[in-house]
Structures are given as structure tokens and as C-alpha cells.
Tab-separated table of C-alpha atoms and ligand atoms in Angstrom:
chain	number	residue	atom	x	y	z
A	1	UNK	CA	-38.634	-30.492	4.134
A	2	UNK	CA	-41.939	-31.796	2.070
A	3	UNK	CA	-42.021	-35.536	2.062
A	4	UNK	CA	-41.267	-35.917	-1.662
A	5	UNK	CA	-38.158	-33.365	-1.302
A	6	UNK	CA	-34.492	-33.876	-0.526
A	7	UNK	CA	-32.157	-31.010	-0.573
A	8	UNK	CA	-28.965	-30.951	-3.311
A	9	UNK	CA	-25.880	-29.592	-3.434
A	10	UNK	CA	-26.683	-28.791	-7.051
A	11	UNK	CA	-28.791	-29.420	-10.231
A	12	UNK	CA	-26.877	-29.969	-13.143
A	13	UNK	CA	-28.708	-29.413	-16.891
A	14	UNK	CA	-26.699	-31.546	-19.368
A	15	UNK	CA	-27.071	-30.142	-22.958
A	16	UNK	CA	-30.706	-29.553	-22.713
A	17	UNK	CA	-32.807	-29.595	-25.728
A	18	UNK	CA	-36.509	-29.303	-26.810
A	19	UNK	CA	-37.806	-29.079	-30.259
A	20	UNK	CA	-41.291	-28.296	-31.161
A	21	UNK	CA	-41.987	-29.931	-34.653
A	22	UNK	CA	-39.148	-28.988	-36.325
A	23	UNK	CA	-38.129	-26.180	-34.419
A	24	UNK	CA	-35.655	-26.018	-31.747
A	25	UNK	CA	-37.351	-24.085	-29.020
A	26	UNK	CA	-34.525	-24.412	-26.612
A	27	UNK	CA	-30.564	-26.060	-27.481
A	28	UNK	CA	-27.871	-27.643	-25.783
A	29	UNK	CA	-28.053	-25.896	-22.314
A	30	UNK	CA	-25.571	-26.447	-20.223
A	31	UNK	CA	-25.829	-25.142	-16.164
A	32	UNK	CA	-25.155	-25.803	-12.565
A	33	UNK	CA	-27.428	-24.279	-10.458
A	34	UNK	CA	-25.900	-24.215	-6.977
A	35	UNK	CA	-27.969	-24.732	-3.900
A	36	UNK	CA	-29.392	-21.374	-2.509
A	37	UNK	CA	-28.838	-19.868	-6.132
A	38	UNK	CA	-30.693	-17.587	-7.494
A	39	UNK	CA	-30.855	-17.893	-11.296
A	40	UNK	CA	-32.653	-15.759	-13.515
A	41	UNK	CA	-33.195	-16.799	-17.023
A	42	UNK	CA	-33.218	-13.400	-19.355
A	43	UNK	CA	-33.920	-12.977	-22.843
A	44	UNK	CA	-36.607	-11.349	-25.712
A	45	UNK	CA	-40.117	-12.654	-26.373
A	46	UNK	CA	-39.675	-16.276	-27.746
A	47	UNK	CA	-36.114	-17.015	-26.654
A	48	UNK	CA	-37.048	-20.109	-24.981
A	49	UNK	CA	-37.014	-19.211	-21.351
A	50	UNK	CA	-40.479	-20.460	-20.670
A	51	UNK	CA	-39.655	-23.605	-22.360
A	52	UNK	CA	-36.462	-24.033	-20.477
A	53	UNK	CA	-38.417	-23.686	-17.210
A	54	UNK	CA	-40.879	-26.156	-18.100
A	55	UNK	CA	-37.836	-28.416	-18.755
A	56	UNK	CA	-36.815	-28.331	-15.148
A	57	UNK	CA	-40.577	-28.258	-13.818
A	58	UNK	CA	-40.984	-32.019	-15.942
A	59	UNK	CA	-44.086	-30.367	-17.429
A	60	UNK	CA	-42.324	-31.043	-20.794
A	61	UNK	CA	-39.784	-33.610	-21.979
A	62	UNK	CA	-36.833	-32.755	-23.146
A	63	UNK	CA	-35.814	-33.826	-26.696
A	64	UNK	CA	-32.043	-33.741	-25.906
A	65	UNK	CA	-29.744	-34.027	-22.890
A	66	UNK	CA	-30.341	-34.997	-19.347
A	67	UNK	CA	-31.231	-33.222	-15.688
A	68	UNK	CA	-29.127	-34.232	-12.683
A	69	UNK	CA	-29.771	-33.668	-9.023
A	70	UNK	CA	-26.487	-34.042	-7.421
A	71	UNK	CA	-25.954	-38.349	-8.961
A	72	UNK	CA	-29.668	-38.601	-9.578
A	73	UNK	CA	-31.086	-38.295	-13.113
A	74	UNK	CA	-34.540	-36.157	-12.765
A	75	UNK	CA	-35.635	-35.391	-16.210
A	76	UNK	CA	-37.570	-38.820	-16.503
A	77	UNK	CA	-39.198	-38.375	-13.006
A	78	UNK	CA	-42.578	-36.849	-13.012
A	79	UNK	CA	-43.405	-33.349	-12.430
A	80	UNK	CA	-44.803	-33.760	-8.857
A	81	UNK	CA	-42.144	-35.870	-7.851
A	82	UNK	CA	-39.880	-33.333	-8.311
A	83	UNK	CA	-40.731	-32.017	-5.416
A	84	UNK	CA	-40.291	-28.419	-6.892
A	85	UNK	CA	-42.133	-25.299	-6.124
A	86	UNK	CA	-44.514	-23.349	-8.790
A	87	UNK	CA	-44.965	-19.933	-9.233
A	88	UNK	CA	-46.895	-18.222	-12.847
A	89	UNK	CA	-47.876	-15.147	-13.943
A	90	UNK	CA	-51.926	-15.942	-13.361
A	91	UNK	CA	-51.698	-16.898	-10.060
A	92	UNK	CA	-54.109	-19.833	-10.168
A	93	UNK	CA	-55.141	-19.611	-6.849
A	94	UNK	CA	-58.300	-21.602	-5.526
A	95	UNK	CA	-61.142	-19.359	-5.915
A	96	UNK	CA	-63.260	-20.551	-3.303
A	97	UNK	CA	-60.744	-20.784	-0.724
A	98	UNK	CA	-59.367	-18.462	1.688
A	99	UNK	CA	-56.138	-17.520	1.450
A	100	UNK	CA	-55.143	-19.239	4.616
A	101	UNK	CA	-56.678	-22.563	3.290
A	102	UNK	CA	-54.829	-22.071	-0.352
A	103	UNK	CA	-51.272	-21.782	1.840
A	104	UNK	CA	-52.528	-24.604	3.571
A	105	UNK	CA	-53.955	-26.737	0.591
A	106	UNK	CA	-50.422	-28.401	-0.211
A	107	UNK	CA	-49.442	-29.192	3.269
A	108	UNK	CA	-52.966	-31.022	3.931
A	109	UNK	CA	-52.141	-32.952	1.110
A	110	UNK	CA	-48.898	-34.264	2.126
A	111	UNK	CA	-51.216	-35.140	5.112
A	112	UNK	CA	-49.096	-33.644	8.040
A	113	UNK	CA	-50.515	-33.348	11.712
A	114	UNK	CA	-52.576	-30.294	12.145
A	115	UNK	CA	-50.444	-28.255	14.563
A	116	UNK	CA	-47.998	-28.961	11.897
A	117	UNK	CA	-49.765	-27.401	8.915
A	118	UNK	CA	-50.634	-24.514	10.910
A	119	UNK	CA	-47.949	-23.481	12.241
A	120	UNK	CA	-46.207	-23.568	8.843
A	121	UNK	CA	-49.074	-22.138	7.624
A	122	UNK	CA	-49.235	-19.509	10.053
A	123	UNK	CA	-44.979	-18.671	9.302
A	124	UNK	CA	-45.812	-18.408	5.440
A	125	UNK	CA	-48.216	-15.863	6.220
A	126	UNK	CA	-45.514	-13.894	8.213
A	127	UNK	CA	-43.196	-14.312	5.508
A	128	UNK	CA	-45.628	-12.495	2.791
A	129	UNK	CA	-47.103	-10.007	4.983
A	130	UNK	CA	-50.790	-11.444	4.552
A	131	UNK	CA	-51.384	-11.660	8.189
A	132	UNK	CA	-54.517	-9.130	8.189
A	133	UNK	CA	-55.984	-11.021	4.704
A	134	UNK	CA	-56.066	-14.395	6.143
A	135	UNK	CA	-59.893	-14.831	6.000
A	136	UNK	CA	-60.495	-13.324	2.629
A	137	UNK	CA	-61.030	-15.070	-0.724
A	138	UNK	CA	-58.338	-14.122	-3.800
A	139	UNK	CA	-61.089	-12.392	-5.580
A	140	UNK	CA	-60.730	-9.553	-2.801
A	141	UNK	CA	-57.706	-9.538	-2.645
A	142	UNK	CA	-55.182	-7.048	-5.197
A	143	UNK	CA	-53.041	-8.208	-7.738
A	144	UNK	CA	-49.967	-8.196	-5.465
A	145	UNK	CA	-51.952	-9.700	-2.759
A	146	UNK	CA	-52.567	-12.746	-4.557
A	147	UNK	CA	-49.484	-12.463	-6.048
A	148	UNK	CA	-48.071	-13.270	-2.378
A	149	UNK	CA	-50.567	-16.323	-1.720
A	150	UNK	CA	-49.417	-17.532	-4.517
A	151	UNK	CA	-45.354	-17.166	-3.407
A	152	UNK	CA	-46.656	-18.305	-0.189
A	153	UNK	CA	-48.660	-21.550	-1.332
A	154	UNK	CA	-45.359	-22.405	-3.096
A	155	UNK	CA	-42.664	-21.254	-0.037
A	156	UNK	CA	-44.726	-23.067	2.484
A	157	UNK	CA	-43.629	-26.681	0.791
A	158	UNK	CA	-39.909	-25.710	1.606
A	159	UNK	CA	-39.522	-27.299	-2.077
A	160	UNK	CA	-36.154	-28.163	-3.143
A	161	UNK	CA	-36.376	-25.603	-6.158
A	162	UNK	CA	-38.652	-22.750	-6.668
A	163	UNK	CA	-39.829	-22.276	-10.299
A	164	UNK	CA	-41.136	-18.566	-11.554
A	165	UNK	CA	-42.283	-17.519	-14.886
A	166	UNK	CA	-42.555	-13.844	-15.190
A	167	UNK	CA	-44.661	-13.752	-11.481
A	168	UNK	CA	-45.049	-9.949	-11.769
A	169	UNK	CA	-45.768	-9.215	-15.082
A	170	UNK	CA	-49.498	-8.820	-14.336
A	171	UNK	CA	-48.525	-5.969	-11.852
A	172	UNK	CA	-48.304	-2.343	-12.003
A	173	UNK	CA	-44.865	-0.481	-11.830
A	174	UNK	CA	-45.077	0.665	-8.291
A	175	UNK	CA	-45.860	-3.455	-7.354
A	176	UNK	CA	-43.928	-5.056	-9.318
A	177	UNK	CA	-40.929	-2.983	-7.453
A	178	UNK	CA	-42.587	-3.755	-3.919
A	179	UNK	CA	-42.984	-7.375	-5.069
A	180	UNK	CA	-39.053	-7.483	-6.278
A	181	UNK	CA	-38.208	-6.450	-3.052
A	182	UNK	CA	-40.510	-8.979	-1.304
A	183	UNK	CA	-39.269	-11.997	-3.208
A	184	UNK	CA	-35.256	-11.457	-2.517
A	185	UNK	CA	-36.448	-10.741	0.737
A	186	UNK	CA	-38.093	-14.360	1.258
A	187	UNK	CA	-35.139	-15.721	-1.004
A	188	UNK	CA	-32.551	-14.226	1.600
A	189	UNK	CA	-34.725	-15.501	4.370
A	190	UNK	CA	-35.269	-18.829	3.142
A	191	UNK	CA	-32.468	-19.785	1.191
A	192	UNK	CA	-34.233	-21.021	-1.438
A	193	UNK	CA	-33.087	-22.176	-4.615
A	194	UNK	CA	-34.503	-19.848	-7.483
A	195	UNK	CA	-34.880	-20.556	-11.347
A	196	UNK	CA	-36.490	-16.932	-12.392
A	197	UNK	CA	-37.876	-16.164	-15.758
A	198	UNK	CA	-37.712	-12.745	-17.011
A	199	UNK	CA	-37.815	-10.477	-20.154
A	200	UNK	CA	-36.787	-7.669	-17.567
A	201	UNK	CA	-33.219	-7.010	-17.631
A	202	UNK	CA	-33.571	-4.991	-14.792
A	203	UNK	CA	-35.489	-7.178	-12.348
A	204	UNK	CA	-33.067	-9.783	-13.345
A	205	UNK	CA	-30.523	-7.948	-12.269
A	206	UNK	CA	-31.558	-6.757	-9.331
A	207	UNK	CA	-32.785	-9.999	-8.293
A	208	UNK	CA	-30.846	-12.735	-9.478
A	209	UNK	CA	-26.937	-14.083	-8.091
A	210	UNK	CA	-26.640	-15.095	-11.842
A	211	UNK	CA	-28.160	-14.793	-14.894
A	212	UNK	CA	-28.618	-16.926	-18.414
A	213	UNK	CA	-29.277	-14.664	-21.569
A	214	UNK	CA	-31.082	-16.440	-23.889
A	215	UNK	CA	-31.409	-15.904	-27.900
A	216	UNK	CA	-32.998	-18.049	-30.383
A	217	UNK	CA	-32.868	-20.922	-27.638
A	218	UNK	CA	-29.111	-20.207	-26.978
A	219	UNK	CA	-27.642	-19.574	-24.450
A	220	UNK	CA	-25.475	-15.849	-24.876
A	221	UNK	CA	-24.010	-15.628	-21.434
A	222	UNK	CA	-24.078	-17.020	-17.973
A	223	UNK	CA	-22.506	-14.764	-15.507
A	224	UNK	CA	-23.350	-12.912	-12.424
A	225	UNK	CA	-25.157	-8.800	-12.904
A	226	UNK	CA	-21.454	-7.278	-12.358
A	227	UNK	CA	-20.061	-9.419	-15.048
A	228	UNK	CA	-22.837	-9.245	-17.660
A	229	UNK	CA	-23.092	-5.095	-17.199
A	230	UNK	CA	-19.776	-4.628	-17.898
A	231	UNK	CA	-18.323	-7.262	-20.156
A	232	UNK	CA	-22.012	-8.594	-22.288
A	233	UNK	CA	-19.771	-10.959	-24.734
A	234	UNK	CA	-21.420	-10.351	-27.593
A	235	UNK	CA	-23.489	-7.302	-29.197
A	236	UNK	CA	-26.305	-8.708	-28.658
A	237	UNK	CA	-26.291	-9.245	-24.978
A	238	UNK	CA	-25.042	-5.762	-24.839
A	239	UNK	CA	-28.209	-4.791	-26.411
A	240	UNK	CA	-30.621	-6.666	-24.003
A	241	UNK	CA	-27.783	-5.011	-21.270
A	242	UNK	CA	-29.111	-1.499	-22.014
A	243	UNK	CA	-25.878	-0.609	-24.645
A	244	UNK	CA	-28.304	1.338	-26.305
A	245	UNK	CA	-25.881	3.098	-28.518
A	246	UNK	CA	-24.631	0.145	-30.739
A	247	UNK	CA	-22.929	1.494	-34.210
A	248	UNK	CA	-21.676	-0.093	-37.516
A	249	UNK	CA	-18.102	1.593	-37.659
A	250	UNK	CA	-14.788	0.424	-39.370
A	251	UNK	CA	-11.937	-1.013	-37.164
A	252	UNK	CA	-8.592	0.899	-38.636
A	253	UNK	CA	-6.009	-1.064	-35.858
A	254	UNK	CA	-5.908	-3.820	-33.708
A	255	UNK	CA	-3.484	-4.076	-32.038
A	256	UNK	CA	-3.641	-6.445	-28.411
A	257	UNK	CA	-6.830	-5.420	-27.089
A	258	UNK	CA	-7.117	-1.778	-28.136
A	259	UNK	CA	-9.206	-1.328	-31.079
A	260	UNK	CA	-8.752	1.966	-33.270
A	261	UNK	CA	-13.351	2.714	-34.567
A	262	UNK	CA	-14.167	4.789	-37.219
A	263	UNK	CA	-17.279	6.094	-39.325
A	264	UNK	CA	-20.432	8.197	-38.656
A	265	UNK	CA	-18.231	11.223	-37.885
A	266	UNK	CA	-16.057	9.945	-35.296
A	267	UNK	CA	-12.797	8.563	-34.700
A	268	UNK	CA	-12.765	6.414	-31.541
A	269	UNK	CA	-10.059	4.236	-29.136
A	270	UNK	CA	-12.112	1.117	-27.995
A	271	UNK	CA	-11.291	-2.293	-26.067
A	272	UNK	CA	-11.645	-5.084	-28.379
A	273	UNK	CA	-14.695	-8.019	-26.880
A	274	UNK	CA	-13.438	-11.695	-27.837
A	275	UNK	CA	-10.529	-13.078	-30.004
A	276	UNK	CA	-12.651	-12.377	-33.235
A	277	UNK	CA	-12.427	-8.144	-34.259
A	278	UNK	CA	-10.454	-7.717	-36.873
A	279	UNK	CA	-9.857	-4.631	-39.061
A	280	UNK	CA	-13.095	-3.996	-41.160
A	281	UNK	CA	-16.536	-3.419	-39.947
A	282	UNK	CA	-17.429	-3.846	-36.320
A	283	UNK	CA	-19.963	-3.436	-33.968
A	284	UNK	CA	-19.286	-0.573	-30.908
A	285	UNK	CA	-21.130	-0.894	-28.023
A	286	UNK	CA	-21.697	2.122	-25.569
A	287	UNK	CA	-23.949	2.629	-22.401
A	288	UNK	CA	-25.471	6.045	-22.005
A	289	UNK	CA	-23.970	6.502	-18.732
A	290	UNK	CA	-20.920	5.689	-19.745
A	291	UNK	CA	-21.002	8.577	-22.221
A	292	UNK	CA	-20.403	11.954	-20.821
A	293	UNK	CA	-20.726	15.791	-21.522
A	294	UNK	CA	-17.297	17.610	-20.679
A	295	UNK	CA	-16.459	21.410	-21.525
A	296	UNK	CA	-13.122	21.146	-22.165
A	297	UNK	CA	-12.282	18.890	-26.026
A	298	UNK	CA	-10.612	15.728	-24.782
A	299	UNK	CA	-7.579	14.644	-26.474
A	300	UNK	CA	-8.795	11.697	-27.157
A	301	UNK	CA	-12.170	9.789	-27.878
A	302	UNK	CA	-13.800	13.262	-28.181
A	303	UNK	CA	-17.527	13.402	-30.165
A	304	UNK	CA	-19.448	16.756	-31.209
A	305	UNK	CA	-22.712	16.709	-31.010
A	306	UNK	CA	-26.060	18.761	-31.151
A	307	UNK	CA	-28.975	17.693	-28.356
A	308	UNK	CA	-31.811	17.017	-30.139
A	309	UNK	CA	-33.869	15.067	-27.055
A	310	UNK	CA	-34.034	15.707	-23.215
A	311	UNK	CA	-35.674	13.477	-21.152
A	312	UNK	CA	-35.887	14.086	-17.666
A	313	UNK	CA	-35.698	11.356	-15.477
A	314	UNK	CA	-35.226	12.287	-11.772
A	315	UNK	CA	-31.431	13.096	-10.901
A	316	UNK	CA	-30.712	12.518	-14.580
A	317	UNK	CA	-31.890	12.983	-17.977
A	318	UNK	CA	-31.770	10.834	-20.930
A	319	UNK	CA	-30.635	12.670	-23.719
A	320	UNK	CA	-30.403	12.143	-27.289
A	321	UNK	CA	-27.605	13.935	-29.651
A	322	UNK	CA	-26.784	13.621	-33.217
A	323	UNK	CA	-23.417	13.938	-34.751
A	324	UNK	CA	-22.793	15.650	-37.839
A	325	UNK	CA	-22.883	12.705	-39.876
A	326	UNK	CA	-26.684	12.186	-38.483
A	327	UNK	CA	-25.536	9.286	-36.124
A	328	UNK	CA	-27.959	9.795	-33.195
A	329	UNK	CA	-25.665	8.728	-29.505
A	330	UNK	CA	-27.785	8.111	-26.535
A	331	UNK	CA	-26.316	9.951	-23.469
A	332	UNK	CA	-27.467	9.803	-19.734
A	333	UNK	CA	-25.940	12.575	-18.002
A	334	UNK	CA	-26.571	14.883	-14.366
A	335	UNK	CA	-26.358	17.800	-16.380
A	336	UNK	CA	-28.772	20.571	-17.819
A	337	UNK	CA	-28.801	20.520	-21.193
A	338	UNK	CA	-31.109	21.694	-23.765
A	339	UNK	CA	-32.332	20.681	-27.541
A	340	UNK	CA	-30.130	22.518	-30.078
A	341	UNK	CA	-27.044	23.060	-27.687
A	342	UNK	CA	-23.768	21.982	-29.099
A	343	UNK	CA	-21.884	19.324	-27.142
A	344	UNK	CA	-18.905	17.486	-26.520
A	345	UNK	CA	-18.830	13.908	-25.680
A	346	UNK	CA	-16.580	11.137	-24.533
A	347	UNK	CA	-16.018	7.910	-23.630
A	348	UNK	CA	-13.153	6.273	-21.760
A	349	UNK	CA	-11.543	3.484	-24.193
A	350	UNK	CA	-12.648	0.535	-21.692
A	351	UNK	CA	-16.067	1.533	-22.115
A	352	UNK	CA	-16.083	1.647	-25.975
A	353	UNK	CA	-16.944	-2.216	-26.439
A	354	UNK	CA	-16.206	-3.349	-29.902
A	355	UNK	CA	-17.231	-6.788	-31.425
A	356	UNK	CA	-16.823	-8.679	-34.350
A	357	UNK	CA	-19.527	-7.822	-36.912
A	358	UNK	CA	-22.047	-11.026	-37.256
A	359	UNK	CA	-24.268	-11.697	-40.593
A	360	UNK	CA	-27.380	-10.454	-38.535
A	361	UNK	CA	-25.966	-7.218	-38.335
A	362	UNK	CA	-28.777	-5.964	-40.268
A	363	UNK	CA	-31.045	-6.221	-37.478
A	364	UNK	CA	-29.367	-3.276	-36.369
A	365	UNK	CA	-30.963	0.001	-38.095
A	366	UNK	CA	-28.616	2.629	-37.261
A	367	UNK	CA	-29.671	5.893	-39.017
A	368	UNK	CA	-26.501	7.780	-40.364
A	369	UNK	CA	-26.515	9.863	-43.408
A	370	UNK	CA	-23.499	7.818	-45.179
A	371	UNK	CA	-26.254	4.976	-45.399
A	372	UNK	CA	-28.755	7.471	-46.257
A	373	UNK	CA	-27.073	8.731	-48.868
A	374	UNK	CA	-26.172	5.523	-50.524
E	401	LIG	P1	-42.108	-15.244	-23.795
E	401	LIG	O1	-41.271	-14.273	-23.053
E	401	LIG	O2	-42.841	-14.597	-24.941
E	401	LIG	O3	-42.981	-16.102	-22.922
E	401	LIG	P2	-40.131	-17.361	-24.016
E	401	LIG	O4	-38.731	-16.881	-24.085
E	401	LIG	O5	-40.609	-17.873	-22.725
E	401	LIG	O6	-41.099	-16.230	-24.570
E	401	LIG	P3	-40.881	-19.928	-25.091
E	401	LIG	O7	-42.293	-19.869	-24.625
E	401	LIG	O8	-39.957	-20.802	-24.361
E	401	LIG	O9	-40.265	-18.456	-25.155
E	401	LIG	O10	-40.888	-20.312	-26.625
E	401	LIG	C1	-39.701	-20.551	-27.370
E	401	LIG	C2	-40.066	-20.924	-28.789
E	401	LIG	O11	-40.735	-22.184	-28.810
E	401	LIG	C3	-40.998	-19.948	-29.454
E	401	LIG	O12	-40.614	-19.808	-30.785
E	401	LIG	C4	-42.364	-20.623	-29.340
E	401	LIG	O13	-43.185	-20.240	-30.405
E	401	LIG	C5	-41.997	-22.085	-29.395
E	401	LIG	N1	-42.945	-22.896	-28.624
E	401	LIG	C6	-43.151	-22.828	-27.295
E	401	LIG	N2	-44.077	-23.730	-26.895
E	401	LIG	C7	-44.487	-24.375	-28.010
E	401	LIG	C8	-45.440	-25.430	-28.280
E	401	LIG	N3	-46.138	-25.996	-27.291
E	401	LIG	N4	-45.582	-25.825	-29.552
E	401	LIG	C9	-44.861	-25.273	-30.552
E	401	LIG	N5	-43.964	-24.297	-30.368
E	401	LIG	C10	-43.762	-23.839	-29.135
């Protein structure tokens, strides 16, 4: 460990808080990241993930609440006395340096005997794969190569936390899955304690042990990939979850958690998502895998549709079918299907989510011909 480091057990955010003027940027966050964690924070453009990161970094002060590292209160120490490691989107390496001296840079600093900085040096290296690019200066280096000096330069401290704000967004698709890779690798390896910032919902899950979805500065969900895939808790974590197909419909029964959807055309049997549905309008959630194509009519749950879209997308194809009331369902399915073929769908009841209806609802433009005609 770096001089300025001590392990935790855990850090503990305390109803975090920043406001910017008079707006709140970030409110009342509440988490324990555990040692070894990896935690990525996951939301939309603006949601205050950046400015939740900064929190923990110390590069801004927190209007409201407290940081704790195990007993100790770190939200009034300064940034490099964190002893946390940094990692951004512009990589901010040292141009002039090689990228064996910018690995080195932060161990010289902490003035360490020179076997000692290179042969921490030279592991960090390993670790990112840079061994053959040691000499060279970032500028000739690629995108993901500097990407790694920069993982590197921040690994080689062994700091208590690592830090990353979107660190692949500046990459090309085919990277920015190497890179994925590359960092749970050195997370595995390393143990390292990860905070993770991401509008990605699929690098978050992939990467991260658990994940904070973030809206308007608030917190929608903590919970690990498994959990937030299959239960979101409200509609609109199910939308940043990939429930593309979420519909206005009108909840005829409730009874314990079985919810009884209709409108647009169909007539549904759902699972009801937190104490609040109640009979009157509702929001359904469904994921396009979860929908499928069957030949026979189901007795239950059973949609008709025509295929208006086919997307192919390697073993499967996305596919896009309208009912007859014009609602459009979203439908990812192994099978061959064509625009203008007729269809029947279903869903099994524990995969229709439906949630209370919220006064944003609005955001939600679903195209059916009831609201078209009125
Ligand atoms: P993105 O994915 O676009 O980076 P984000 O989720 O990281 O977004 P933040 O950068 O944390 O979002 O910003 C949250 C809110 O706080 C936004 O509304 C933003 O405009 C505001 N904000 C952030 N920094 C400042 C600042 N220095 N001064 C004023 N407002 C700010």
C-alpha cells in the first residue's frame, strides 16, 4: 500500500448531497461500498453520477451528509489525501513521457527506493499488457493503449479506492468490449475497490457486483445485475433495464400480487411491482426476450400481432409488431419471421411487470390508436 493509503472494511456515504446554485445535482445518497466491491453508478445524461463521483474523489464538497471510511470521516479530507485512485474519460496522460515513466510518475513521487518503483512499475505493465509499448510516448500509442497507461498509472498506487468516469467512452465498440474485459480482469486480480460511472447499462452490468441507478440525483435502485434485470422497482429503472416495451394499460383486478392489464388490444395477467398498483391506469413493463412467438393460441396472456420490423442481430432478431389497436410490442425472438406475417405472442405472468402509474407518465409516448383517435 501507497504511503497515504490504509485499506477499509468499507466506505459508508451518509445522505450525500450537492447542490449547484439552486439545483440539487445529487440528494440524500445513502451506500456502503464493501471492500473489493465493485460499484457501478448507472443512470441518463445529467443524473448526477459524475457529481456523485467527484463527491467521493473530494474534488467537490458536498452540500449535505457525510463520507465515512470504516470510523473515519473523509469528506473534509483533501482530495490527495484520500489516497484514492483516478481514472477519466481523456486520459490525461503526460505527453512527454513514456509510458513507463507515466506508470512510474506517482510512485517517484511518494519517493520509494528505485528497485521498488520498478518492480511495481514493471508488474503494472504486466497487468495491462503494455509490455512491448514501454518506450513509446501516449501520442503513439491507440486509444485503448493509453487507455491502459492510464488504468495502469492509477493500479500501480494500490489506492484504497479506484475512481472511473465513463473510461471507455472515447473508444470504439470492438475496444471498449476488449477494455471491459481488461478492467474486471485487473479488478479480479487485484481486488480492488471500484466506484464505476456509466450511462451503459450493459457495461454496468457486465462489470459491476452492484449497481446504483440514478434519476434526477436519486437514487432508483441499488442491487446487484440479477436483481435489477429482473425485479427494476420502478418503470423507470425498467426502462434504463432494456423493458423496452413499457404501456399505459388499465388494471381491472388486484388481487395479492397478480394484476389483471388491459387496453391497446390486449387483455393481460401480470405480477404487480411494489405495494402501490391499484385498479386504474398502470404502467406494464415487458423485455423483448421475455416476449415470445408460439404457434399454438395460449390460453392465457395471448397477443396478435402483425411484424412490421426485423432486425437481424446474430442468433436473434429484434423484431417489431403492432397490435390491432396500433400498439407497437418489441419482441426478440430465435425465429424467422418476416414483415407483414401475422403472429401470436405471449408472456408468462411473472414477466408482465406492472407499476403504479406516476405523474411523469407523460414522458412515455406510446403510440396506440385509442390516443390517436382522441
Ligand atoms: P453525464 O453522463 O452527462 O456526464 P452525469 O450523470 O454525470 O451526466 P452530472 O455531471 O453529475 O451528471 O450532473 C448532474 C447535474 O448537475 C446536471 O444537471 C448538471 O447540469 C449539474 N451540474 C454538474 N456540475 C455542475 C456545475 N459545476 N455547476 C452547475 N451545475 C452543475
Amino acid at each position: 500500500m501507497s504511503a497515504a493509503v490504509s485499506a477499509f472494511n468499507e466506505l459508508r456515504l451518509d445522505g450525500v448531497g450537492r447542490r449547484f446554485g439552486g439545483v440539487d445535482a445529487l440528494t440524500d445518497l445513502d451506500l456502503t461500498i464493501r471492500a473489493g466491491e465493485f460499484i457501478a453508478l448507472l443512470g441518463p445524461s445529467g443524473c448526477g453520477k459524475s457529481t456523485a463521483l467527484n463527491c467521493i474523489a473530494g474534488l467537490l464538497p458536498l452540500t449535505a451528509g457525510s463520507i465515512w471510511q470504516d470510523e473515519k470521516r473523509i469528506d473534509t479530507v483533501a482530495p490527495e489525501k484520500r489516497g484514492f485512485g483516478m481514472v477519466f474519460q481523456n486520459y490525461a496522460l503526460f505527453p512527454h513521457m513514456s509510458v513507463r515513466r507515466n506508470i512510474a510518475f506517482g510512485l517517484q513521487m511518494q519517493r520509494l527506493s528505485r528497485p521498488e518503483v520498478s518492480r511495481r512499475t514493471d508488474e503494472a505493465i504486466r497487468l495491462v499488457q503494455l509490455e512491448e509499448h514501454v518506450g513509446k510516448l501516449p501520442g503513439q500509442l491507440s486509444g485503448g493503449q493509453q487507455q491502459r497507461v492510464a488504468i495502469a498509472r492509477a493500479v500501480v498506487l494500490e489506492p484504497a479506492l479506484v475512481l472511473m468516469d465513463e473510461p471507455l467512452s472515447n473508444l470504439d465498440a470492438k475496444l471498449r468490449l476488449e477494455m471491459r474485459t481488461e478492467i474486471r480482469r485487473l479488478h479480479q486480480s487485484l481486488g480492488l475497490t471500484t466506484v464505476y460511472v456509466t450511462h451503459d447499462q450493459e457495461e454496468a452490468l457486465s462489470l459491476a457486483d452492484r449497481l446504483v441507478v440514478l434519476r434526477s440525483g436519486r437514487v432508483q435502485q441499488i442491487g446487484t445485475p440479477e436483481e435489477l434485470h429482473a425485479r427494476p422497482e420502478n418503470w423507470h429503472v425498467a426502462d434504463f433495464m432494456g423493458y423496452r416495451n413499457l404501456l399505459t394499460l388499465t388494471a381491472t383486478e388486484v388481487s395479492g400480487g397478480r394484476v389483471a392489464v388491459e387496453g391497446a388490444g390486449m387483455q393481460l395477467v401480470g405480477t404487480a411491482c411494489g405495494d402501490g398498483v391499484r385498479e386504474g391506469q398502470v404502467i406494464v413493463a415487458l423485455r423483448p426476450d421475455d416476449v415470445e412467438i408460439v404457434d399454438a393460441t395460449p390460453s392465457g396472456n395471448a397477443i396478435r400481432a402483425r411484424v412490421e420490423l426485423v432486425e437481424y442481430q446474430g442468433k436473434e432478431r429484434a423484431v417489431e409488431a403492432r397490435t390491432g389497436a396500433g400498439q407497437v410490442i418489441h419482441v426478440r425472438t430465435p425465429r424467422r419471421v418476416a414483415p407483414g406475417d401475422d403472429v401470436t405472442l405471449t408472456i408468462d405472468p411473472s414477466r408482465v411487470l406492472v407499476y403504479p402509474s406516476t405523474d411523469d407518465v407523460g414522458e412515455l409516448a406510446v403510440p396506440t390508436l385509442d390516443r390517436v383517435a382522441s
